[in-house]
XYZ file of C-alpha atoms in Angstrom:
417
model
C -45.957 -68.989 141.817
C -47.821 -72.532 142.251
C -50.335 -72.343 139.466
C -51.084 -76.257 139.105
C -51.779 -76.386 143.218
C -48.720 -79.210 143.191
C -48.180 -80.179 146.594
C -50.975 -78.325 147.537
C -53.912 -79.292 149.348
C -57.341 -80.123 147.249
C -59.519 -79.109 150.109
C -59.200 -75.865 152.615
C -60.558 -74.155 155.594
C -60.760 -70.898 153.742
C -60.787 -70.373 149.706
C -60.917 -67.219 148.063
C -61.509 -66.934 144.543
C -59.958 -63.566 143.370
C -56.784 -62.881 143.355
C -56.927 -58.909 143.903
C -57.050 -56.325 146.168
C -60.351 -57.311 148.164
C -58.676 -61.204 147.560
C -55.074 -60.118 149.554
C -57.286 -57.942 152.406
C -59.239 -60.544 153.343
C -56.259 -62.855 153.093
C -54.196 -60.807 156.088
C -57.586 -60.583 157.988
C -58.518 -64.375 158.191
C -54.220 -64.711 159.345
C -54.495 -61.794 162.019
C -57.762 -64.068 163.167
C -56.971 -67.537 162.762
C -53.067 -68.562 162.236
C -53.545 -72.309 161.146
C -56.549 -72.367 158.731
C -55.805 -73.762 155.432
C -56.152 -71.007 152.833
C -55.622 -70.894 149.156
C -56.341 -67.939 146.661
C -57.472 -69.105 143.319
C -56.740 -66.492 140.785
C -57.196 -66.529 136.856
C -54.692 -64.113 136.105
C -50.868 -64.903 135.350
C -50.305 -62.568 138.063
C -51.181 -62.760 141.924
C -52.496 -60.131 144.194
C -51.244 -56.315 143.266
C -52.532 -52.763 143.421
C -54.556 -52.022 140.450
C -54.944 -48.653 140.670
C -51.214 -48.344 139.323
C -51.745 -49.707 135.778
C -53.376 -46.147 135.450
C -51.148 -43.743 137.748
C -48.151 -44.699 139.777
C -46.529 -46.639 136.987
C -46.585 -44.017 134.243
C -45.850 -41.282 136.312
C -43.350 -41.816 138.911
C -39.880 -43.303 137.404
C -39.562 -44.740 140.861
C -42.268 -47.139 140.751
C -41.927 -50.457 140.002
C -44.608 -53.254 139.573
C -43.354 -55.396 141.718
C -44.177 -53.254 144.468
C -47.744 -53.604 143.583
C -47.816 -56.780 145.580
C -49.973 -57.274 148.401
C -49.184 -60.031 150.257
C -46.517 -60.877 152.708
C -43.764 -63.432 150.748
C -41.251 -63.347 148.367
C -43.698 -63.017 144.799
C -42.910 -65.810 142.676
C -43.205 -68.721 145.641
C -46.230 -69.582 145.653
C -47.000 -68.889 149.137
C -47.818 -65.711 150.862
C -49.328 -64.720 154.223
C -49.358 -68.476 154.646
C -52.094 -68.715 151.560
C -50.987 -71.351 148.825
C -52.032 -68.895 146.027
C -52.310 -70.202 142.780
C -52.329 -68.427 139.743
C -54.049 -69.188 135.814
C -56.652 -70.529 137.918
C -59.928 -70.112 136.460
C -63.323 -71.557 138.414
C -65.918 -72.507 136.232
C -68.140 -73.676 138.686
C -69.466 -73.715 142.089
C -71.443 -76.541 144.293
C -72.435 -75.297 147.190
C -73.649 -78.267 148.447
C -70.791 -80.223 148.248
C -68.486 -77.276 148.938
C -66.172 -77.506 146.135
C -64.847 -75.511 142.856
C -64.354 -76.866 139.627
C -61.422 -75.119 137.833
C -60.571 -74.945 134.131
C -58.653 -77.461 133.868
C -61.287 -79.743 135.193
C -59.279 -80.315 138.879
C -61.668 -79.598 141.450
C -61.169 -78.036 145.336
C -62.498 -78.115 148.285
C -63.465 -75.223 150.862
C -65.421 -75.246 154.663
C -65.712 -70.875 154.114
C -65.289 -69.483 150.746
C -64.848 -65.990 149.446
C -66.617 -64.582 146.122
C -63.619 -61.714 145.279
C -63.823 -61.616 141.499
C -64.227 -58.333 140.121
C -65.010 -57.084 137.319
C -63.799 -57.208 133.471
C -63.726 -54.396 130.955
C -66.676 -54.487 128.967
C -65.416 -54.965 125.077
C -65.983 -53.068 121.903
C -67.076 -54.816 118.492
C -63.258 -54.603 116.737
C -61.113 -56.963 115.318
C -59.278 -59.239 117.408
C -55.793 -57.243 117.439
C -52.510 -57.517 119.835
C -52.827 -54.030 119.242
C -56.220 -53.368 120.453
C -56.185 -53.134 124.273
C -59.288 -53.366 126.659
C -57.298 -52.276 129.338
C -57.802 -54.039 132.872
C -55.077 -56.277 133.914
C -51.122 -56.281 134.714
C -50.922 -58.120 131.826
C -52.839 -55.288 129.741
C -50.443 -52.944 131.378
C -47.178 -54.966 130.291
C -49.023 -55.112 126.741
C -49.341 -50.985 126.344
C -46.104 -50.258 128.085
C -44.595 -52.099 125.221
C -46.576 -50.380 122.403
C -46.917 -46.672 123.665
C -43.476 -45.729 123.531
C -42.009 -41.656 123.318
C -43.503 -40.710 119.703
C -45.618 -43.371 118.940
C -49.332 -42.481 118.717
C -52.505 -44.205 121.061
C -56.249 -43.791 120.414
C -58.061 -44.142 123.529
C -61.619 -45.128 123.501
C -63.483 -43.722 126.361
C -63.978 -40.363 128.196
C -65.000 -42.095 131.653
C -62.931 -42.572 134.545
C -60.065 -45.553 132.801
C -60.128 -43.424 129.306
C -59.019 -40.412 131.352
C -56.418 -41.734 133.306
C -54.826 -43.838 130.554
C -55.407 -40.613 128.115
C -53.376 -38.210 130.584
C -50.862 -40.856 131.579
C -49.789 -41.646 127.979
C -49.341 -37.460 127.096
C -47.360 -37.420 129.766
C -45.101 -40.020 128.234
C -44.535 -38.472 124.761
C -47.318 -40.029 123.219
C -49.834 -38.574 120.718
C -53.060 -39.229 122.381
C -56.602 -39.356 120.629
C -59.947 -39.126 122.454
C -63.039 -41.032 121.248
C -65.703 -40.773 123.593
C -69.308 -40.899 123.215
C -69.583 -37.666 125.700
C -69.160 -33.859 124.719
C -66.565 -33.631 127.317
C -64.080 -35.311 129.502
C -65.670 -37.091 132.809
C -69.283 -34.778 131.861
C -71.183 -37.662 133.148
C -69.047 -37.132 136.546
C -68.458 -33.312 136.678
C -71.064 -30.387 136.147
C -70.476 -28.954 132.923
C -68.313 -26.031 133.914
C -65.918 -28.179 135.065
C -66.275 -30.415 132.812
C -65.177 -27.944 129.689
C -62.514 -26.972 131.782
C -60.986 -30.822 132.323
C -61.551 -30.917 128.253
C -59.516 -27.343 127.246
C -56.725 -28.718 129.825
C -56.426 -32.318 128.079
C -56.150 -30.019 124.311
C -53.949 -27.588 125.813
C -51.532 -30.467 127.159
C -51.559 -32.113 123.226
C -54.211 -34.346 123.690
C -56.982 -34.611 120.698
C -60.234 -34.965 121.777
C -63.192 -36.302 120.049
C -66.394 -36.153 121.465
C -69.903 -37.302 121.004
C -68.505 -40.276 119.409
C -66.959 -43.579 119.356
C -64.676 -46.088 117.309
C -66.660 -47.499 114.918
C -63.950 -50.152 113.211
C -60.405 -50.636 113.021
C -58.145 -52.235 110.385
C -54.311 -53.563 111.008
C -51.975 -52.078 108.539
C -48.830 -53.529 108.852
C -47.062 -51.518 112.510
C -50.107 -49.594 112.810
C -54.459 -49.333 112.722
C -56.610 -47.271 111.097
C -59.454 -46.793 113.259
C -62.560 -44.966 112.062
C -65.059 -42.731 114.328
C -68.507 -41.974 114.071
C -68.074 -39.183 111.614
C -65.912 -41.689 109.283
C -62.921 -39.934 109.981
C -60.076 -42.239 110.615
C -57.183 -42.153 113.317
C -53.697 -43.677 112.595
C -52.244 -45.303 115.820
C -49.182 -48.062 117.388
C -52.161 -49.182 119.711
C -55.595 -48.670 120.672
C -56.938 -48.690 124.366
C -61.033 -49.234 125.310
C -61.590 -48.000 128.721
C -65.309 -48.031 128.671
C -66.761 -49.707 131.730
C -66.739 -52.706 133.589
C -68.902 -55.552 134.733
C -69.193 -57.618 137.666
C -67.893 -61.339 137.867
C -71.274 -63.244 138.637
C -71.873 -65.558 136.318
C -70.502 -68.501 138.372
C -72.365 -67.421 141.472
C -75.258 -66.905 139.246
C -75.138 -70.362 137.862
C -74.402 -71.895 141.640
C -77.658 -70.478 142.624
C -76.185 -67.714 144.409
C -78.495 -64.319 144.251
C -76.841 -61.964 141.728
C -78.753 -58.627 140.360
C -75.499 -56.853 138.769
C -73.147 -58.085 141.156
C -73.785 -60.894 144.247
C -75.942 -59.621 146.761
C -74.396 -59.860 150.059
C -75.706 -58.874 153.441
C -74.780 -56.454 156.280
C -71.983 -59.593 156.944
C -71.166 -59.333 153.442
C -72.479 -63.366 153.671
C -74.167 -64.325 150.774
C -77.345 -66.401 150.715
C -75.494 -69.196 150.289
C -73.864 -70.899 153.213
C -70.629 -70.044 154.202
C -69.873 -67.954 151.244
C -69.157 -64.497 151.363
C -68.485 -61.759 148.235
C -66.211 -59.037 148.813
C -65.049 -55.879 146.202
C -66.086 -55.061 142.741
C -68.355 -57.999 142.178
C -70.590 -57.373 145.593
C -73.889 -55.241 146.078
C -74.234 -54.532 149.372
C -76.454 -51.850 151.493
C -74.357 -48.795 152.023
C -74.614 -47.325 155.230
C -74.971 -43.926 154.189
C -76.199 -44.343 150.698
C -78.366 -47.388 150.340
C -78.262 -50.432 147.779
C -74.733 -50.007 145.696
C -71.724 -51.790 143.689
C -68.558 -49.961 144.110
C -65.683 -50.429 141.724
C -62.872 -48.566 143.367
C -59.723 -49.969 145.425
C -60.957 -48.467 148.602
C -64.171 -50.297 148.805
C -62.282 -53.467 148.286
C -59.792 -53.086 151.449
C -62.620 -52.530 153.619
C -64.816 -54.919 152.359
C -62.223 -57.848 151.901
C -61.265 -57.121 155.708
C -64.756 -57.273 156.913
C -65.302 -59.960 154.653
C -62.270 -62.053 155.812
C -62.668 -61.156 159.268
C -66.161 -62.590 159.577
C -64.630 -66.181 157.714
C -62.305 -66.153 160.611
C -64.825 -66.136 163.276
C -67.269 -68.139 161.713
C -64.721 -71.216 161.761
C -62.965 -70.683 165.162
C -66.133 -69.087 166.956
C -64.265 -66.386 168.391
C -65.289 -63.013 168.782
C -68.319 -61.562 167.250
C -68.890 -61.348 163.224
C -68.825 -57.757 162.216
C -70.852 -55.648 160.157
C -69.695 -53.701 156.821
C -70.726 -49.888 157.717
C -67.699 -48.329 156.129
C -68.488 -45.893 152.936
C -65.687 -46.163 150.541
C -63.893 -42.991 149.196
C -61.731 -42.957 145.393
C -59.670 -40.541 143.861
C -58.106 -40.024 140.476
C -55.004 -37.173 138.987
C -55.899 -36.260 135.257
C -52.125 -33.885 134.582
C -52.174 -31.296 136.932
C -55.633 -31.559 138.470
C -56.327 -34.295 141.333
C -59.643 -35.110 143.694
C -61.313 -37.096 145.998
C -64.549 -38.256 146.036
C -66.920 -39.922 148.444
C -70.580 -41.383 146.984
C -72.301 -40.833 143.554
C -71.163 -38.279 140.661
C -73.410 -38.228 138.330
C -73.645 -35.416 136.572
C -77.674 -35.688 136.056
C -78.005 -34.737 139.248
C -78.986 -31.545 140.762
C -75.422 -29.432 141.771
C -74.112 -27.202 143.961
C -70.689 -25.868 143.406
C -68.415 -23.968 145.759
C -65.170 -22.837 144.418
C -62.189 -20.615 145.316
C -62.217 -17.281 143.241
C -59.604 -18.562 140.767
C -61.307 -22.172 140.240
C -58.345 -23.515 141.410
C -59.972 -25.813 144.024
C -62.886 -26.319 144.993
C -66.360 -28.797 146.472
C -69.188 -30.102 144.634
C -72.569 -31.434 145.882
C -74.467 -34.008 144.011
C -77.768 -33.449 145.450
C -81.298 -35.646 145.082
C -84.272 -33.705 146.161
C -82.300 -32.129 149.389
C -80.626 -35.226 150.287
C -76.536 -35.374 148.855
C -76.269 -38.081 147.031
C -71.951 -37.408 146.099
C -69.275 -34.907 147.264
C -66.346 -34.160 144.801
C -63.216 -32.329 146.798
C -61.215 -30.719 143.266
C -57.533 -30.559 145.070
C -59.165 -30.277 148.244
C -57.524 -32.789 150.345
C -58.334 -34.745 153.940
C -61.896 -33.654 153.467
C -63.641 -36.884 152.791
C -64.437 -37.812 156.554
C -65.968 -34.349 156.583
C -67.863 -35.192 153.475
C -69.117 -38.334 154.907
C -70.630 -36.311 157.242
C -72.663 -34.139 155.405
C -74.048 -36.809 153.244
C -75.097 -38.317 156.903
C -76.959 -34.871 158.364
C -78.815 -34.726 154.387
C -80.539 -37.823 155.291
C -82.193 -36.597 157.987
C -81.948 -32.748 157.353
C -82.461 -32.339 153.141
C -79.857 -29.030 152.411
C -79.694 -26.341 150.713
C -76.791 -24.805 148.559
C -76.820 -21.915 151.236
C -76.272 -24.479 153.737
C -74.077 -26.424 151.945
C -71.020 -23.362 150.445
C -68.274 -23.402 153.083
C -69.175 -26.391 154.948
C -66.028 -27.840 153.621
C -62.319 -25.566 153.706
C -61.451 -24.828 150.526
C -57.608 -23.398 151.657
């Protein structure tokens, strides 16, 4: 992979900056749309475009899997050129003009772009310990490498965070032979997602399958002792571990739009063209707050949301330089989905926990659907192993808008067999 852009052109038709999913969508769409454009893909990890959501699932769970599949782009990985895109990796921007239309990049080189797409994520939001190769915040294919190395059959992991990384990472590792401790600053696994019923129930399964859980608390230091840390929770009791991972969060890569001028109110605020307010520059994934069809102003951090939004996104860069065809507007509602051992779900909008909830399960609790409801109007739908329901859930959040519901209305709306 080209990550000094040798050879390479210093200005393009199309730049993206991003090097992930919503980076390689957009990437095929501006190809299927224009064939000769310039395009380069500017990313600032070692590694170029994969599938993120298998540092958390795929990878520790099927023996099949490997991560070079994770790539997204058409091209042999490791040439420096895919889907015609010179893509160029270690490259960090540290600056935009949008006047002049170029990047400056880390390494003070600068490039060039006519259309230029804002694809830069998110990063994991960090804990106050001790610089550590054994301390993980856990985010990248690098990160994954890192742990894959450390959490081996019998050695022991304390994962920080009950939220949607910490419980992934947390059931993945058990499943791997490794002695797994909870710290979370929740009573429960995923409470702030799931009513508390199911909630308690996640927790018991995570104990029952090894797992320690410690809730309503946090890591509150760490110390390196020789192969191992010490790391201390809120009560002061301390938790011997091979490697500690922080899933706690994430936060939107805006500071370089911010400082461009770009408008940025947690995340870049985009239109219905997922154009920014600065011209010819679009955002696209993690990093973009857009208008949600169904549900209004949001940021959406899940893989789904940035294939739909990097198509739209790269789609509409397309048009705008070979004036062909119409530019399109983002109206798609993302979905995600997540396995935690034996359980698995999809989702469609907001679970929050906080909010009012209507719950509709099979006798046994073995599947079921919950509403997330705000005065009438539903706000989420979580389908607990209920599958190739999330069109149907789409749905219903539409007909609340109009129509506020009722839990009588809402119990069997959805199959549950």
């Amino acid at each position: 992979m080209d990550s000094t852009g040798t050879g390479a052109h210093s200005t393009y038709d199309y730049v993206i900056v991003g090097a992930g999913v919503a980076a390689a969508s957009a990437a095929k769409a501006i190809r299927e749309h224009d064939a000769d454009g310039t395009l380069a893909i500017l990313g600032r990890e070692p590694d170029g475009p994969y599938y993120r959501p298998d540092l958390s699932k795929t990878l520790w769970l099927d023996g099949e899997a490997q991560l070079d599949n994770g790539w997204l782009l058409d091209g042999e990985a490791g040439t420096g050129s895919q889907d015609g895109a010179d893509v160029r990796t270690g490259a960090s921007v540290t600056a935009i003009d949008t006047s002049a239309k170029t990047l400056t990049l880390a390494d003070t080189s600068t490039v060039g772009y006519e259309y230029l797409l804002l694809a830069t994520g998110s990063q994991p939001r960090e804990l106050d310990l001790p610089a550590s190769d054994r301390i993980i915040h856990f985010r990248t294919v690098e990160d994954y490498r890192h742990l894959r190395a450390q959490a081996k059959p019998g050695s022991r992991a304390v994962v920080v965070g009950g939220g949607y990384i910490g419980a992934e990472i947390s059931s993945a590792l058990a499943q791997n032979d490794v002695s797994v401790t909870m710290l979370m600053r929740g009573a429960t696994v995923q409470g702030h997602m799931f009513p508390a019923r199911l909630a308690e129930t996640v927790t018991q399964t995570y104990r029952d399958r090894g797992v320690t859980v410690v809730g309503e608390s946090a890591a509150y230091g760490a110390s390196e002792r020789d192969d191992h840390l010490i790391v201390a929770d809120a009560s002061g009791e301390t938790h011997t571990a091979e490697v500690v991972v922080v899933g706690v969060g994430v936060t939107p890569n805006d500071q370089v739009a911010r400082a461009a001028g770009i408008t940025v109110d947690d995340g870049i605020i985009v239109d219905r063209r997922l154009a920014t307010n600065a011209p010819d520059v679009w955002a696209a994934g993690d990093v973009a707050r857009y208008e949600d069809a169904l549900l209004g102003d949001r940021r959406v951090e899940h893989v789904d949301s940035a294939e739909h939004m990097g198509a739209v996104a790269g789609r509409n860069m397309a048009v705008a330089r070979t004036r062909k065809g119409d530019p399109e507007s983002y109206t798609y509602t993302p979905i995600f989905w997540s396995d935690l051992f034996d359980y698995g779900y999809e989702a469609v909008g907001d679970l929050d926990s906080s909010l009012e909830t209507v719950e509709d399960f099979t006798d046994d609790g073995s599947a079921g659907v919950v509403y997330f409801l705000d005065t009438g109007r539903v706000r989420g739908v979580l389908l607990w192993n209920v599958w190739d329901s999330t069109d149907k859930a789409k749905q219903i959040i539409e007909q609340s808008t109009a129509e506020p519901l009722d839990a009588a209305e809402l119990k069997g709306r959805i199959s549950l067999g």
